Every structure is written in structure tokens, then in C-alpha cells.
């Protein structure tokens, strides 16, 4: 069964449609990049997934359940959302209680909550900051707090809007590791991003929106290697892939690591 499925979804904020019959299907354990030009409707689509918006027509199913008529809090157990800007999301007085909010909503026992919260904080590397006020942390760590909070909801689907924005290389690597471990736990990951280097590193499948529809749905590697197609869709090819192509490196590398390996093999 798919973890996330959109069937012929139409949506507009006013009379102009933003999404015009979007269909997609994501299985548990898949990590999917949601791509496309500015203003194409990526954030809109993610809000439909977590029931912050409802389709004009068509269906959204999360964990097999239709979101129609449901409020975001009803969907929260199935789909967690990491906002683009952590400050849109943070509200608690400590990192710990921010992350504990989801488990508490689910009425888990204090012991279970403690285990889940510690695990989530450990996964994002913030276990030492449990008692700190989220706003006393730098922006990059505030982002990690919201990721930990989403993980603590133990969702079937994790939706992230620009998860690497404002993070340094180490932070991006950490997010990539987190997403990888979540997919190993069979979570479906849908990440909106403009960062194709991150896509190449961390997200195996790419869905590109153009003019309200799905214009590409396939391996992110193929997309990243097809510079002409990628540019047509308004995407910027990551430097490592562009470098690999310019040097004609064997094995068509797209990740930094692969470029390094290809260069080593050349000598
Ligand atoms: N609350 C709103 N009310 C009216 N129009 C909106 C609203 N939010 C977004 N829009 C419009 O809907 C379209 C899709 O916006 P959306 O934010 O989903 O795009 P996006 O792909 O996430 O863009 P970006 O890459 O800039 O984040 C845009 O034309 C935008 O101006
Ligand atoms: Mg957006």
C-alpha cells in the first residue's frame, strides 16, 4: 500500500488553478524530492498532504486514509510537516517540550514519550540542548529541533519544505543521514528543495511540477544527469554532476563522493 497518494488533485487559492490534476504515489521507505520553479505550487502540494489545505477536487490519501474533511491534527499521526522557516513552527519553552508535543498529543505514557524524545534529539544531535529555549539556538539548530519534533510524531509520511535551507555542509549531511535512517524505518519522505546537490546525495526519486502538473517523475540521478531537461524544468544542475559531465568522467557521477572516486580511478 502506498504511504502517500494524490489522485487527480486540483487546487487554487482563487480562480486561478495552481495544481491541475496532480497524481503521485509514494511508498513507505521512498525518499522523494519535490522540485520545480518558484511559485509552481510545491509548498501548496505539501500543505494538501498534511490537510492544512483541502483539494478543490481529487483525493489525497495518507497511509491509505482520505484527508477530506480532516483537520491537520487528525492527520498529524500519519503525516508530519517540517515548515520552511522553523520560527513558523516553534512554540514551546524548551527544546524537550517542543519535541514532546507530538507524543503527548498521542497520549503516550511518560516513559514512552521520554524514549521517543531522547531518540529524536539524539538523531539530530541536540541531546545536550534539551532544556534550552529553542530561540536561544542558532537558526540551523532551530531547524533541527523542528525535524526532531516531526520525527517524534512517528509519522508514516514526513514532509519537509526546504530542509537544507540555512544549513552548513555538516548540517546538510546530518539531514541526509536522518532522512536515510527514516526511510530504513519505512517512512515515506517528501522533501521540497531547490538544492539539487542534496537531491543527488539523499533523495532517490524526483517529482518535478511544471504548470500545475507532474512534468517528471523518476530517478533523481537521471534528472540530474540530463542537464538540458533539468534546465527546461527550471532546475539548476548540481556542481558535482556538472563537473563530472564537463570532464567526461566515467560512470556518470552525480555525487561529490562519486566524482572524487571517478577522478581517483582516472589517475
Ligand atoms: N496563501 C496564498 N494565497 C494566495 N495565493 C497563494 C498563497 N500561497 C501561495 N499562493 C500562490 O500559489 C502559487 C504556488 O505557490 P507555492 O508557495 O505553493 O509555490 P512554491 O512552488 O512553493 O514556490 P517557492 O519555490 O517560491 O517556495 C504561487 O503563484 C503563489 O503566489
Ligand atoms: Mg515553497
Short mmCIF file of C-alpha atoms and ligand atoms in Angstrom, two decimals:
data_model
loop_
_atom_site.label_atom_id
_atom_site.label_comp_id
_atom_site.label_asym_id
_atom_site.label_seq_id
_atom_site.Cartn_x
_atom_site.Cartn_y
_atom_site.Cartn_z
CA UNK A 1 0.00 0.00 0.00
CA UNK A 2 1.25 3.46 -0.78
CA UNK A 3 2.06 5.76 2.11
CA UNK A 4 1.04 8.84 0.13
CA UNK A 5 -1.17 9.07 -2.90
CA UNK A 6 -2.60 12.04 -4.77
CA UNK A 7 -5.35 11.30 -7.26
CA UNK A 8 -6.12 13.96 -9.87
CA UNK A 9 -5.73 16.78 -7.36
CA UNK A 10 -6.86 20.26 -8.37
CA UNK A 11 -6.31 23.27 -6.17
CA UNK A 12 -6.31 27.06 -6.42
CA UNK A 13 -6.31 29.85 -3.83
CA UNK A 14 -8.63 31.86 -6.06
CA UNK A 15 -9.99 31.33 -9.58
CA UNK A 16 -6.53 30.60 -11.00
CA UNK A 17 -5.68 26.93 -10.53
CA UNK A 18 -2.26 26.19 -9.03
CA UNK A 19 -2.45 22.40 -9.23
CA UNK A 20 -4.23 20.99 -12.26
CA UNK A 21 -4.70 17.28 -11.84
CA UNK A 22 -1.64 16.15 -9.88
CA UNK A 23 -1.23 12.42 -9.42
CA UNK A 24 1.55 10.78 -7.49
CA UNK A 25 2.19 7.74 -5.39
CA UNK A 26 4.92 7.33 -2.78
CA UNK A 27 5.63 4.09 -0.95
CA UNK A 28 6.97 3.74 2.59
CA UNK A 29 10.77 3.76 2.52
CA UNK A 30 10.98 6.06 -0.51
CA UNK A 31 12.77 9.42 -0.34
CA UNK A 32 11.31 11.79 -2.90
CA UNK A 33 12.35 15.29 -3.91
CA UNK A 34 9.57 17.67 -4.92
CA UNK A 35 11.04 20.14 -7.39
CA UNK A 36 10.05 22.94 -9.73
CA UNK A 37 10.33 26.66 -10.35
CA UNK A 38 9.48 29.28 -7.76
CA UNK A 39 5.73 29.63 -7.38
CA UNK A 40 4.89 26.39 -9.20
CA UNK A 41 2.96 25.01 -6.22
CA UNK A 42 5.38 22.85 -4.24
CA UNK A 43 4.51 24.26 -0.82
CA UNK A 44 0.84 24.19 -1.77
CA UNK A 45 1.11 20.48 -2.55
CA UNK A 46 2.77 19.74 0.79
CA UNK A 47 0.05 21.62 2.66
CA UNK A 48 -2.54 19.44 0.93
CA UNK A 49 -0.71 16.36 2.20
CA UNK A 50 -0.98 17.44 5.84
CA UNK A 51 -4.54 18.78 5.47
CA UNK A 52 -3.58 22.41 6.02
CA UNK A 53 -5.39 22.79 2.67
CA UNK A 54 -8.05 20.65 1.03
CA UNK A 55 -8.21 19.89 -2.72
CA UNK A 56 -10.90 21.54 -4.86
CA UNK A 57 -11.30 18.14 -6.46
CA UNK A 58 -9.44 14.86 -6.41
CA UNK A 59 -8.19 12.93 -3.42
CA UNK A 60 -5.24 12.91 -1.06
CA UNK A 61 -4.60 9.66 0.79
CA UNK A 62 -2.11 9.38 3.61
CA UNK A 63 -1.45 5.88 4.92
CA UNK A 64 -4.46 4.82 2.87
CA UNK A 65 -6.81 7.30 4.55
CA UNK A 66 -8.51 10.08 2.65
CA UNK A 67 -7.77 13.52 4.14
CA UNK A 68 -11.09 15.00 3.02
CA UNK A 69 -12.95 16.58 5.92
CA UNK A 70 -9.99 16.04 8.26
CA UNK A 71 -8.19 18.73 10.24
CA UNK A 72 -4.38 18.88 10.35
CA UNK A 73 -4.36 17.49 13.90
CA UNK A 74 -6.30 14.43 12.69
CA UNK A 75 -3.69 13.80 10.03
CA UNK A 76 -0.69 14.55 12.27
CA UNK A 77 -0.24 10.96 13.39
CA UNK A 78 0.15 9.91 9.75
CA UNK A 79 1.90 12.89 8.17
CA UNK A 80 4.33 15.23 9.92
CA UNK A 81 5.38 18.56 8.49
CA UNK A 82 8.61 20.49 8.80
CA UNK A 83 7.99 24.10 7.77
CA UNK A 84 10.42 26.05 5.63
CA UNK A 85 11.03 28.52 8.45
CA UNK A 86 11.38 26.97 11.91
CA UNK A 87 10.02 30.13 13.51
CA UNK A 88 6.64 29.42 11.87
CA UNK A 89 6.52 26.26 13.93
CA UNK A 90 8.36 26.57 17.24
CA UNK A 91 6.21 27.45 20.21
CA UNK A 92 7.44 25.62 23.32
CA UNK A 93 9.73 26.96 26.00
CA UNK A 94 12.28 24.18 25.82
CA UNK A 95 13.64 22.00 23.07
CA UNK A 96 12.43 18.98 25.04
CA UNK A 97 8.82 20.09 25.29
CA UNK A 98 8.81 21.13 21.63
CA UNK A 99 9.80 17.62 20.62
CA UNK A 100 7.50 16.02 23.22
CA UNK A 101 4.42 17.79 21.85
CA UNK A 102 3.61 15.08 19.28
CA UNK A 103 3.95 12.11 21.62
CA UNK A 104 1.89 13.96 24.26
CA UNK A 105 -0.87 14.62 21.72
CA UNK A 106 -0.86 10.91 21.03
CA UNK A 107 -1.32 10.32 24.76
CA UNK A 108 1.72 8.09 25.06
CA UNK A 109 2.91 7.25 28.55
CA UNK A 110 5.60 9.48 30.09
CA UNK A 111 8.10 6.63 29.73
CA UNK A 112 7.35 6.09 26.06
CA UNK A 113 7.46 9.83 25.48
CA UNK A 114 10.84 10.07 27.17
CA UNK A 115 12.31 7.33 24.99
CA UNK A 116 10.92 8.79 21.76
CA UNK A 117 12.03 12.35 22.57
CA UNK A 118 15.55 11.31 23.61
CA UNK A 119 15.91 9.22 20.49
CA UNK A 120 14.74 12.06 18.23
CA UNK A 121 17.07 14.55 19.91
CA UNK A 122 19.95 12.13 19.63
CA UNK A 123 19.27 11.60 15.93
CA UNK A 124 19.55 15.34 15.25
CA UNK A 125 22.48 15.75 17.63
CA UNK A 126 20.71 18.07 20.09
CA UNK A 127 20.55 15.85 23.16
CA UNK A 128 22.69 18.34 25.09
CA UNK A 129 20.20 21.16 24.39
CA UNK A 130 17.01 19.58 25.75
CA UNK A 131 16.48 22.28 28.38
CA UNK A 132 17.43 25.21 26.17
CA UNK A 133 14.83 27.63 24.82
CA UNK A 134 14.55 26.94 21.05
CA UNK A 135 15.01 30.65 20.29
CA UNK A 136 18.34 30.64 22.09
CA UNK A 137 19.67 28.30 19.41
CA UNK A 138 21.03 29.44 16.03
CA UNK A 139 18.67 29.10 13.04
CA UNK A 140 20.29 25.90 11.77
CA UNK A 141 19.72 24.16 15.09
CA UNK A 142 16.17 25.51 15.34
CA UNK A 143 15.55 23.74 12.05
CA UNK A 144 16.90 20.52 13.54
CA UNK A 145 14.54 20.93 16.51
CA UNK A 146 11.56 21.02 14.15
CA UNK A 147 12.87 17.93 12.35
CA UNK A 148 13.20 16.12 15.69
CA UNK A 149 9.67 17.19 16.62
CA UNK A 150 8.34 15.80 13.35
CA UNK A 151 10.21 12.52 13.85
CA UNK A 152 8.78 12.20 17.36
CA UNK A 153 5.30 12.11 15.83
CA UNK A 154 6.43 8.80 14.28
CA UNK A 155 4.59 9.55 11.04
CA UNK A 156 4.14 7.32 8.00
CA UNK A 157 4.94 10.32 5.81
CA UNK A 158 7.41 13.08 6.60
CA UNK A 159 7.05 16.25 4.54
CA UNK A 160 9.83 18.81 4.68
CA UNK A 161 9.85 22.21 2.99
CA UNK A 162 13.42 23.25 2.11
CA UNK A 163 15.06 21.12 4.83
CA UNK A 164 18.61 22.22 4.00
CA UNK A 165 17.98 25.96 3.79
CA UNK A 166 20.38 27.82 6.05
CA UNK A 167 22.36 24.72 6.99
CA UNK A 168 26.11 24.40 6.53
CA UNK A 169 27.65 21.33 4.86
CA UNK A 170 27.76 19.36 8.10
CA UNK A 171 24.11 20.20 8.74
CA UNK A 172 23.11 19.12 5.24
CA UNK A 173 25.00 15.85 5.74
CA UNK A 174 23.18 15.32 9.01
CA UNK A 175 19.78 15.87 7.43
CA UNK A 176 20.71 13.46 4.63
CA UNK A 177 21.64 10.83 7.26
CA UNK A 178 18.41 11.41 9.17
CA UNK A 179 16.29 11.00 6.06
CA UNK A 180 18.16 7.85 5.15
CA UNK A 181 17.56 6.31 8.56
CA UNK A 182 13.87 7.25 8.40
CA UNK A 183 13.43 5.52 5.06
CA UNK A 184 15.07 2.45 6.58
CA UNK A 185 12.23 2.58 9.12
CA UNK A 186 9.80 2.57 6.17
CA UNK A 187 8.80 6.23 6.46
CA UNK A 188 7.95 7.94 3.16
CA UNK A 189 9.90 11.19 2.82
CA UNK A 190 8.78 14.06 0.59
CA UNK A 191 11.20 16.98 0.59
CA UNK A 192 10.68 20.25 -1.26
CA UNK A 193 14.04 21.66 -2.21
CA UNK A 194 15.94 23.83 -4.67
CA UNK A 195 19.18 22.11 -3.71
CA UNK A 196 19.88 19.51 -6.40
CA UNK A 197 23.19 18.58 -4.81
CA UNK A 198 21.21 17.50 -1.76
CA UNK A 199 18.77 15.65 -4.02
CA UNK A 200 21.64 13.76 -5.64
CA UNK A 201 23.02 12.87 -2.21
CA UNK A 202 19.89 12.00 -0.33
CA UNK A 203 16.73 11.60 -2.41
CA UNK A 204 16.50 8.73 -4.87
CA UNK A 205 13.38 9.82 -6.70
CA UNK A 206 12.38 13.21 -8.05
CA UNK A 207 8.99 14.62 -8.90
CA UNK A 208 9.03 17.90 -10.81
CA UNK A 209 6.00 20.16 -11.04
CA UNK A 210 5.52 22.41 -14.05
CA UNK A 211 2.41 24.33 -15.00
CA UNK A 212 0.33 22.67 -12.30
CA UNK A 213 1.17 19.11 -13.30
CA UNK A 214 3.79 16.44 -12.75
CA UNK A 215 6.34 17.02 -15.52
CA UNK A 216 8.88 14.44 -14.36
CA UNK A 217 8.65 11.50 -12.01
CA UNK A 218 11.62 9.18 -11.93
CA UNK A 219 15.11 8.56 -10.60
CA UNK A 220 16.70 11.81 -9.44
CA UNK A 221 20.00 10.60 -10.92
CA UNK A 222 18.54 10.57 -14.44
CA UNK A 223 17.18 14.08 -13.98
CA UNK A 224 20.41 15.46 -12.60
CA UNK A 225 22.39 13.91 -15.47
CA UNK A 226 20.05 15.37 -18.11
CA UNK A 227 21.20 18.98 -17.88
CA UNK A 228 19.07 20.15 -20.80
CA UNK A 229 15.88 18.64 -19.41
CA UNK A 230 16.67 19.87 -15.91
CA UNK A 231 17.15 23.43 -17.13
CA UNK A 232 13.92 23.28 -19.12
CA UNK A 233 12.16 22.42 -15.89
CA UNK A 234 13.76 25.41 -14.17
CA UNK A 235 16.29 23.40 -12.18
CA UNK A 236 19.95 24.07 -11.61
CA UNK A 237 22.21 21.07 -12.09
CA UNK A 238 24.42 20.45 -9.04
CA UNK A 239 28.08 21.44 -9.41
CA UNK A 240 29.40 17.90 -8.88
CA UNK A 241 27.24 16.49 -11.70
CA UNK A 242 28.10 19.43 -13.99
CA UNK A 243 31.79 18.93 -13.26
CA UNK A 244 31.56 15.19 -13.91
CA UNK A 245 29.83 15.84 -17.23
CA UNK A 246 32.28 18.61 -18.27
CA UNK A 247 35.25 16.33 -17.58
CA UNK A 248 33.53 13.36 -19.24
CA UNK A 249 34.19 11.27 -16.14
CA UNK A 250 33.35 7.58 -16.38
CA UNK A 251 30.34 6.19 -14.53
CA UNK A 252 28.40 9.48 -14.93
CA UNK A 253 28.95 10.60 -11.32
CA UNK A 254 26.46 12.97 -9.66
CA UNK A 255 27.56 12.96 -6.01
CA UNK A 256 30.71 14.66 -4.74
CA UNK A 257 31.97 11.30 -3.48
CA UNK A 258 31.41 9.69 -6.88
CA UNK A 259 33.27 12.49 -8.67
CA UNK A 260 36.19 12.06 -6.28
CA UNK A 261 36.20 8.30 -6.87
CA UNK A 262 35.99 8.75 -10.64
CA UNK A 263 38.91 11.21 -10.55
CA UNK A 264 40.97 8.84 -8.40
CA UNK A 265 40.26 6.00 -10.84
CA UNK A 266 41.43 8.18 -13.73
CA UNK A 267 44.95 8.57 -12.40
N1 LIG B 1 -1.96 31.90 0.75
C1 LIG B 1 -1.98 32.16 -0.57
N2 LIG B 1 -2.94 32.92 -1.13
C2 LIG B 1 -2.97 33.16 -2.46
N3 LIG B 1 -2.05 32.68 -3.32
C3 LIG B 1 -1.06 31.93 -2.83
C4 LIG B 1 -0.96 31.62 -1.43
N4 LIG B 1 0.14 30.86 -1.24
C5 LIG B 1 0.70 30.69 -2.46
N5 LIG B 1 -0.02 31.33 -3.41
C6 LIG B 1 0.29 31.32 -4.86
O1 LIG B 1 0.16 29.99 -5.31
C7 LIG B 1 1.21 29.67 -6.22
C8 LIG B 1 2.01 28.49 -5.68
O2 LIG B 1 2.70 28.91 -4.51
P1 LIG B 1 3.63 27.95 -3.68
O3 LIG B 1 4.06 28.68 -2.47
O4 LIG B 1 2.95 26.65 -3.49
O5 LIG B 1 4.86 27.75 -4.69
P2 LIG B 1 6.28 27.08 -4.43
O6 LIG B 1 6.50 26.15 -5.57
O7 LIG B 1 6.36 26.55 -3.06
O8 LIG B 1 7.26 28.33 -4.61
P3 LIG B 1 8.73 28.62 -3.95
O9 LIG B 1 9.69 27.81 -4.74
O10 LIG B 1 8.91 30.08 -4.18
O11 LIG B 1 8.66 28.26 -2.50
C9 LIG B 1 2.01 30.95 -6.40
O12 LIG B 1 1.54 31.60 -7.54
C10 LIG B 1 1.71 31.75 -5.15
O13 LIG B 1 1.80 33.10 -5.40
MG1 LIG B 2 7.57 26.99 -1.41
#
